[in-house]
């Protein structure tokens, strides 16, 4: 992180110091967030940066912010003053004026809000909103497309890429997680095969030879493997070298996020009950809160919340809304 060395202003130094003091690798994101909220934080956040990708992205945005401040408000030296004078809003507005996509604007706003230790709404309350129904990433990907790509890889003898696609299909891994997975992370339990990812904490290993897998937010989880893939999984594991990543080189053309959505949809269908069979008064615990088991999304479609939470746990999320909006578009 060389924000000050690249920009050479006191404001750049303030941005760099703020980020460096907030790195929270190997710290439980969820425990830290609960403590921060309990201590009166306005942001639903741990106040720390847990993942390498987040740290890198925020550092890049902070440097752009510092450069913009140098060009537009060179007299400002402190983050507190910049926020009081609404320079943070001006910076985000300049990103909006460039015609950036809502998702990009949201990322910039989140980074600036983190620097100023405030909410995104306090930075810019009228920015374009990200709407899941408007997203285009992977929305054209389907089961048929996956099968065509897999058949093409297999027919051309690209067995390594075919294995990557199938590992991701049966475990719903993120790309960076898939690149770390070794055969030791797959375990056979009394309920079937699972994939265990430790997060950042080595003590979370279930057995001595299991490899550490760094996850988003450093969160440990046990991923359910859909039973119909167990034979394929055992074949791939038999070919894999002990202690070596199975999917170390993943080509960009492999649609990992689309495959992850297919996994989520299949796992949901495996456990979801018919909506009519869910008693209207049945309740389910979600994030410590009592919720109706019938989950109604923004478009009025009804889902089985218990099945959603099961999928959410395997994906590494903790809210039904995230799973429905970002993964189960396959079922619409």
Short mmCIF file of C-alpha atoms in Angstrom, two decimals:
data_model
loop_
_atom_site.label_atom_id
_atom_site.label_comp_id
_atom_site.label_asym_id
_atom_site.label_seq_id
_atom_site.Cartn_x
_atom_site.Cartn_y
_atom_site.Cartn_z
CA UNK A 1 0.00 0.00 0.00
CA UNK A 2 1.85 3.09 -1.25
CA UNK A 3 -0.84 5.78 -1.34
CA UNK A 4 1.34 8.46 0.27
CA UNK A 5 4.42 7.61 -1.83
CA UNK A 6 2.35 7.88 -5.01
CA UNK A 7 0.40 11.06 -4.18
CA UNK A 8 2.65 12.90 -1.68
CA UNK A 9 -0.02 14.82 0.26
CA UNK A 10 -1.03 14.83 3.95
CA UNK A 11 -4.51 13.73 2.88
CA UNK A 12 -3.05 10.69 1.11
CA UNK A 13 -1.14 9.86 4.30
CA UNK A 14 -4.38 10.09 6.28
CA UNK A 15 -6.09 7.68 3.88
CA UNK A 16 -3.19 5.23 4.05
CA UNK A 17 -3.03 5.37 7.86
CA UNK A 18 -6.76 4.74 8.11
CA UNK A 19 -6.57 1.62 5.94
CA UNK A 20 -3.42 0.24 7.56
CA UNK A 21 -4.95 0.62 11.04
CA UNK A 22 -8.06 -1.29 9.96
CA UNK A 23 -6.61 -4.49 8.51
CA UNK A 24 -8.28 -7.40 10.28
CA UNK A 25 -6.94 -10.56 8.70
CA UNK A 26 -7.56 -13.69 10.81
CA UNK A 27 -10.18 -11.76 12.81
CA UNK A 28 -13.76 -13.04 12.84
CA UNK A 29 -15.75 -10.59 10.74
CA UNK A 30 -19.08 -11.52 12.29
CA UNK A 31 -17.89 -11.36 15.89
CA UNK A 32 -16.14 -8.03 15.27
CA UNK A 33 -19.25 -6.63 13.57
CA UNK A 34 -21.49 -7.65 16.47
CA UNK A 35 -19.10 -5.98 18.93
CA UNK A 36 -18.93 -2.79 16.84
CA UNK A 37 -22.72 -2.52 16.60
CA UNK A 38 -23.05 -3.22 20.32
CA UNK A 39 -20.61 -0.39 20.99
CA UNK A 40 -22.79 2.05 19.04
CA UNK A 41 -21.38 1.94 15.51
CA UNK A 42 -23.74 3.47 12.92
CA UNK A 43 -22.31 1.19 10.23
CA UNK A 44 -23.42 -2.45 10.05
CA UNK A 45 -19.77 -3.39 9.71
CA UNK A 46 -16.90 -4.74 11.75
CA UNK A 47 -14.91 -1.60 10.95
CA UNK A 48 -12.08 -3.82 9.70
CA UNK A 49 -10.85 -5.06 6.33
CA UNK A 50 -10.71 -8.85 6.38
CA UNK A 51 -10.12 -9.95 2.77
CA UNK A 52 -7.12 -9.29 0.52
CA UNK A 53 -9.37 -8.33 -2.40
CA UNK A 54 -11.21 -5.76 -0.29
CA UNK A 55 -7.95 -4.28 0.99
CA UNK A 56 -6.57 -4.00 -2.54
CA UNK A 57 -9.77 -2.47 -3.94
CA UNK A 58 -10.13 0.06 -1.11
CA UNK A 59 -6.46 1.04 -1.45
CA UNK A 60 -6.91 1.72 -5.18
CA UNK A 61 -10.04 3.79 -4.55
CA UNK A 62 -8.39 5.66 -1.66
CA UNK A 63 -5.50 6.60 -3.94
CA UNK A 64 -7.90 7.90 -6.61
CA UNK A 65 -9.72 9.85 -3.88
CA UNK A 66 -6.41 11.34 -2.69
CA UNK A 67 -5.43 12.32 -6.24
CA UNK A 68 -8.86 13.93 -6.77
CA UNK A 69 -8.49 15.85 -3.49
CA UNK A 70 -5.01 17.02 -4.53
CA UNK A 71 -6.43 18.40 -7.76
CA UNK A 72 -9.64 19.90 -6.38
CA UNK A 73 -9.07 20.67 -2.68
CA UNK A 74 -5.29 20.72 -2.09
CA UNK A 75 -5.64 22.65 1.17
CA UNK A 76 -7.55 19.82 2.88
CA UNK A 77 -5.29 17.61 4.99
CA UNK A 78 -7.67 15.55 7.16
CA UNK A 79 -10.45 13.04 6.55
CA UNK A 80 -12.67 14.67 9.17
CA UNK A 81 -12.53 18.05 7.41
CA UNK A 82 -13.19 16.48 4.01
CA UNK A 83 -16.32 14.83 5.34
CA UNK A 84 -17.57 17.97 7.09
CA UNK A 85 -17.14 19.98 3.89
CA UNK A 86 -18.83 17.22 1.83
CA UNK A 87 -15.80 16.67 -0.37
CA UNK A 88 -16.51 12.94 -0.14
CA UNK A 89 -19.91 13.54 -1.77
CA UNK A 90 -18.29 15.64 -4.50
CA UNK A 91 -15.86 12.80 -5.24
CA UNK A 92 -18.63 10.22 -5.55
CA UNK A 93 -20.63 12.63 -7.69
CA UNK A 94 -17.65 12.90 -10.03
CA UNK A 95 -17.74 9.11 -10.43
CA UNK A 96 -21.47 9.29 -11.17
CA UNK A 97 -20.87 12.06 -13.75
CA UNK A 98 -18.38 9.78 -15.52
CA UNK A 99 -21.30 7.46 -16.28
CA UNK A 100 -20.07 4.54 -14.19
CA UNK A 101 -22.40 1.61 -13.49
CA UNK A 102 -24.39 1.59 -10.21
CA UNK A 103 -22.36 -1.36 -8.89
CA UNK A 104 -19.09 0.53 -9.46
CA UNK A 105 -20.50 3.65 -7.82
CA UNK A 106 -21.59 1.55 -4.84
CA UNK A 107 -18.06 0.15 -4.45
CA UNK A 108 -16.53 3.65 -4.54
CA UNK A 109 -19.07 4.93 -2.03
CA UNK A 110 -18.45 1.97 0.30
CA UNK A 111 -14.69 2.60 0.24
CA UNK A 112 -15.08 6.33 0.91
CA UNK A 113 -17.59 5.65 3.70
CA UNK A 114 -15.08 3.27 5.26
CA UNK A 115 -12.35 5.93 5.16
CA UNK A 116 -14.64 8.41 6.89
CA UNK A 117 -16.16 5.83 9.25
CA UNK A 118 -19.69 6.77 8.26
CA UNK A 119 -22.57 5.21 6.35
CA UNK A 120 -22.80 5.19 2.57
CA UNK A 121 -25.95 7.28 2.84
CA UNK A 122 -24.03 9.97 4.71
CA UNK A 123 -21.55 10.13 1.84
CA UNK A 124 -24.10 10.31 -0.99
CA UNK A 125 -27.79 9.59 -0.44
CA UNK A 126 -28.92 10.10 -4.05
CA UNK A 127 -26.54 7.84 -5.96
CA UNK A 128 -27.90 5.29 -8.49
CA UNK A 129 -29.14 2.15 -6.76
CA UNK A 130 -28.01 -1.35 -7.68
CA UNK A 131 -31.05 -3.40 -8.70
CA UNK A 132 -30.63 -7.17 -8.93
CA UNK A 133 -33.15 -7.39 -11.78
CA UNK A 134 -30.99 -5.06 -13.87
CA UNK A 135 -27.79 -7.06 -13.41
CA UNK A 136 -26.40 -8.71 -16.53
CA UNK A 137 -23.43 -10.67 -15.17
CA UNK A 138 -23.96 -14.40 -15.86
CA UNK A 139 -27.72 -13.98 -16.41
CA UNK A 140 -27.49 -15.69 -19.81
CA UNK A 141 -25.75 -18.73 -18.30
CA UNK A 142 -27.90 -21.86 -18.03
CA UNK A 143 -27.77 -25.58 -17.39
CA UNK A 144 -27.72 -26.21 -21.14
CA UNK A 145 -24.79 -23.83 -21.62
CA UNK A 146 -22.89 -25.52 -18.78
CA UNK A 147 -23.47 -28.97 -20.30
CA UNK A 148 -22.36 -27.77 -23.75
CA UNK A 149 -19.16 -26.26 -22.36
CA UNK A 150 -18.41 -29.36 -20.28
CA UNK A 151 -18.96 -31.67 -23.27
CA UNK A 152 -16.69 -29.48 -25.41
CA UNK A 153 -13.89 -29.57 -22.82
CA UNK A 154 -14.20 -33.34 -22.46
CA UNK A 155 -14.23 -34.01 -26.21
CA UNK A 156 -11.08 -31.91 -26.68
CA UNK A 157 -9.23 -33.75 -23.94
CA UNK A 158 -9.21 -30.73 -21.61
CA UNK A 159 -9.75 -32.89 -18.55
CA UNK A 160 -8.21 -30.38 -16.12
CA UNK A 161 -10.71 -27.67 -17.12
CA UNK A 162 -13.56 -30.21 -17.08
CA UNK A 163 -12.56 -31.15 -13.51
CA UNK A 164 -12.57 -27.47 -12.50
CA UNK A 165 -16.08 -27.00 -13.89
CA UNK A 166 -17.38 -30.10 -12.13
CA UNK A 167 -15.74 -29.30 -8.79
CA UNK A 168 -17.33 -25.84 -8.87
CA UNK A 169 -20.65 -27.33 -10.01
CA UNK A 170 -20.83 -29.74 -7.09
CA UNK A 171 -19.50 -27.34 -4.40
CA UNK A 172 -20.53 -23.83 -5.54
CA UNK A 173 -17.10 -22.38 -4.75
CA UNK A 174 -15.96 -18.83 -5.40
CA UNK A 175 -13.11 -18.57 -7.89
CA UNK A 176 -10.43 -17.73 -5.31
CA UNK A 177 -11.66 -20.57 -3.08
CA UNK A 178 -11.64 -23.05 -5.96
CA UNK A 179 -8.02 -22.16 -6.73
CA UNK A 180 -7.01 -23.25 -3.22
CA UNK A 181 -9.07 -26.43 -2.89
CA UNK A 182 -7.19 -29.70 -2.45
CA UNK A 183 -8.54 -33.20 -2.16
CA UNK A 184 -7.91 -33.08 1.60
CA UNK A 185 -10.69 -30.49 1.91
CA UNK A 186 -13.31 -33.05 0.84
CA UNK A 187 -14.61 -35.26 3.61
CA UNK A 188 -16.99 -38.20 3.69
CA UNK A 189 -19.41 -37.97 6.60
CA UNK A 190 -22.33 -40.10 7.74
CA UNK A 191 -24.60 -37.74 5.79
CA UNK A 192 -22.53 -37.88 2.59
CA UNK A 193 -19.68 -35.90 1.07
CA UNK A 194 -18.92 -32.32 2.10
CA UNK A 195 -16.28 -29.75 1.26
CA UNK A 196 -14.82 -28.01 4.32
CA UNK A 197 -13.14 -24.61 4.01
CA UNK A 198 -11.36 -23.35 7.10
CA UNK A 199 -11.35 -19.63 6.53
CA UNK A 200 -8.24 -17.89 7.82
CA UNK A 201 -8.02 -19.82 11.10
CA UNK A 202 -5.79 -22.91 10.91
CA UNK A 203 -7.34 -24.26 14.12
CA UNK A 204 -10.57 -24.86 12.17
CA UNK A 205 -9.06 -27.87 10.40
CA UNK A 206 -11.19 -30.98 10.81
CA UNK A 207 -8.21 -33.28 10.29
CA UNK A 208 -4.46 -32.93 10.38
CA UNK A 209 -3.79 -33.07 6.63
CA UNK A 210 -6.56 -30.66 5.66
CA UNK A 211 -5.43 -27.55 3.77
CA UNK A 212 -6.25 -24.01 4.89
CA UNK A 213 -8.58 -22.24 2.43
CA UNK A 214 -8.85 -18.47 2.75
CA UNK A 215 -12.45 -17.40 2.26
CA UNK A 216 -14.34 -14.15 1.88
CA UNK A 217 -14.32 -12.50 5.30
CA UNK A 218 -12.21 -15.37 6.70
CA UNK A 219 -15.37 -17.34 7.37
CA UNK A 220 -15.31 -21.10 7.92
CA UNK A 221 -18.04 -23.21 6.34
CA UNK A 222 -18.98 -26.76 5.44
CA UNK A 223 -20.38 -27.08 1.92
CA UNK A 224 -22.95 -29.72 1.08
CA UNK A 225 -22.24 -31.78 -2.02
CA UNK A 226 -25.34 -32.71 -4.03
CA UNK A 227 -25.56 -36.54 -3.75
CA UNK A 228 -25.80 -37.19 -7.49
CA UNK A 229 -22.25 -35.84 -7.97
CA UNK A 230 -20.56 -38.08 -5.38
CA UNK A 231 -19.30 -40.65 -7.90
CA UNK A 232 -17.81 -37.93 -10.14
CA UNK A 233 -16.24 -36.33 -7.08
CA UNK A 234 -14.52 -39.57 -6.07
CA UNK A 235 -13.16 -39.99 -9.61
CA UNK A 236 -11.69 -36.47 -9.59
CA UNK A 237 -10.22 -36.92 -6.10
CA UNK A 238 -8.61 -40.21 -7.16
CA UNK A 239 -6.78 -38.36 -9.97
CA UNK A 240 -5.74 -35.41 -7.80
CA UNK A 241 -2.26 -35.24 -6.29
CA UNK A 242 -2.10 -35.13 -2.48
CA UNK A 243 -1.49 -31.63 -1.14
CA UNK A 244 -1.76 -30.00 -4.59
CA UNK A 245 -4.57 -27.61 -5.66
CA UNK A 246 -7.11 -29.30 -7.93
CA UNK A 247 -8.08 -26.06 -9.70
CA UNK A 248 -4.92 -23.96 -9.44
CA UNK A 249 -5.26 -22.45 -12.93
CA UNK A 250 -8.82 -21.38 -13.77
CA UNK A 251 -9.23 -19.78 -17.22
CA UNK A 252 -11.18 -16.51 -17.24
CA UNK A 253 -13.56 -17.97 -19.83
CA UNK A 254 -14.88 -20.49 -17.27
CA UNK A 255 -18.02 -18.86 -15.85
CA UNK A 256 -17.45 -19.63 -12.16
CA UNK A 257 -20.17 -17.26 -10.91
CA UNK A 258 -22.72 -18.75 -13.31
CA UNK A 259 -21.78 -22.27 -12.19
CA UNK A 260 -22.12 -21.15 -8.56
CA UNK A 261 -25.68 -20.03 -9.30
CA UNK A 262 -26.51 -23.44 -10.83
CA UNK A 263 -25.22 -25.10 -7.66
CA UNK A 264 -27.38 -22.82 -5.49
CA UNK A 265 -30.49 -23.54 -7.55
CA UNK A 266 -29.97 -27.31 -7.46
CA UNK A 267 -29.33 -27.36 -3.72
CA UNK A 268 -32.43 -25.24 -3.10
CA UNK A 269 -34.63 -27.55 -5.16
CA UNK A 270 -33.22 -30.55 -3.30
CA UNK A 271 -34.42 -29.27 0.08
CA UNK A 272 -37.26 -26.85 -0.66
CA UNK A 273 -40.75 -27.87 0.38
CA UNK A 274 -43.86 -27.13 -1.59
CA UNK A 275 -45.00 -23.71 -0.41
CA UNK A 276 -48.49 -25.09 0.28
CA UNK A 277 -46.93 -27.59 2.71
CA UNK A 278 -45.32 -24.87 4.82
CA UNK A 279 -47.73 -23.83 7.59
CA UNK A 280 -48.44 -20.08 7.28
CA UNK A 281 -47.58 -19.58 10.97
CA UNK A 282 -44.29 -21.56 10.88
CA UNK A 283 -41.28 -19.55 12.02
CA UNK A 284 -37.55 -19.92 11.33
CA UNK A 285 -34.53 -18.37 13.01
CA UNK A 286 -32.38 -16.22 10.70
CA UNK A 287 -29.44 -14.25 12.10
CA UNK A 288 -30.87 -14.50 15.59
CA UNK A 289 -34.27 -13.16 14.53
CA UNK A 290 -37.61 -14.95 14.34
CA UNK A 291 -38.80 -14.93 10.70
CA UNK A 292 -41.72 -16.47 8.77
CA UNK A 293 -40.66 -19.69 7.03
CA UNK A 294 -42.38 -18.42 3.90
CA UNK A 295 -40.01 -15.82 2.46
CA UNK A 296 -41.59 -13.36 0.00
CA UNK A 297 -39.11 -11.55 -2.25
CA UNK A 298 -39.46 -8.08 -3.79
CA UNK A 299 -41.21 -9.51 -6.85
CA UNK A 300 -43.80 -11.37 -4.80
CA UNK A 301 -42.41 -14.88 -5.32
CA UNK A 302 -42.59 -17.11 -2.23
CA UNK A 303 -39.63 -19.26 -1.15
CA UNK A 304 -38.92 -21.79 1.60
CA UNK A 305 -36.74 -19.85 4.04
CA UNK A 306 -35.34 -23.01 5.66
CA UNK A 307 -34.05 -24.23 2.30
CA UNK A 308 -32.70 -20.74 1.53
CA UNK A 309 -30.71 -20.70 4.76
CA UNK A 310 -29.27 -24.13 3.98
CA UNK A 311 -28.11 -22.87 0.57
CA UNK A 312 -26.87 -19.64 2.13
CA UNK A 313 -24.68 -21.55 4.60
CA UNK A 314 -23.03 -23.54 1.81
CA UNK A 315 -22.45 -20.43 -0.31
CA UNK A 316 -20.92 -18.48 2.56
CA UNK A 317 -23.68 -15.89 2.96
CA UNK A 318 -26.03 -15.30 5.87
CA UNK A 319 -29.19 -13.74 4.41
CA UNK A 320 -32.04 -15.19 2.36
CA UNK A 321 -32.29 -11.99 0.34
CA UNK A 322 -28.73 -12.32 -0.99
CA UNK A 323 -29.31 -15.89 -2.18
CA UNK A 324 -32.61 -15.09 -3.89
CA UNK A 325 -31.45 -11.91 -5.63
CA UNK A 326 -27.97 -12.98 -6.68
CA UNK A 327 -28.19 -16.72 -7.28
CA UNK A 328 -31.71 -18.07 -7.66
CA UNK A 329 -32.49 -16.03 -10.78
CA UNK A 330 -31.94 -19.41 -12.47
CA UNK A 331 -35.31 -20.55 -11.06
CA UNK A 332 -37.35 -17.58 -12.26
#
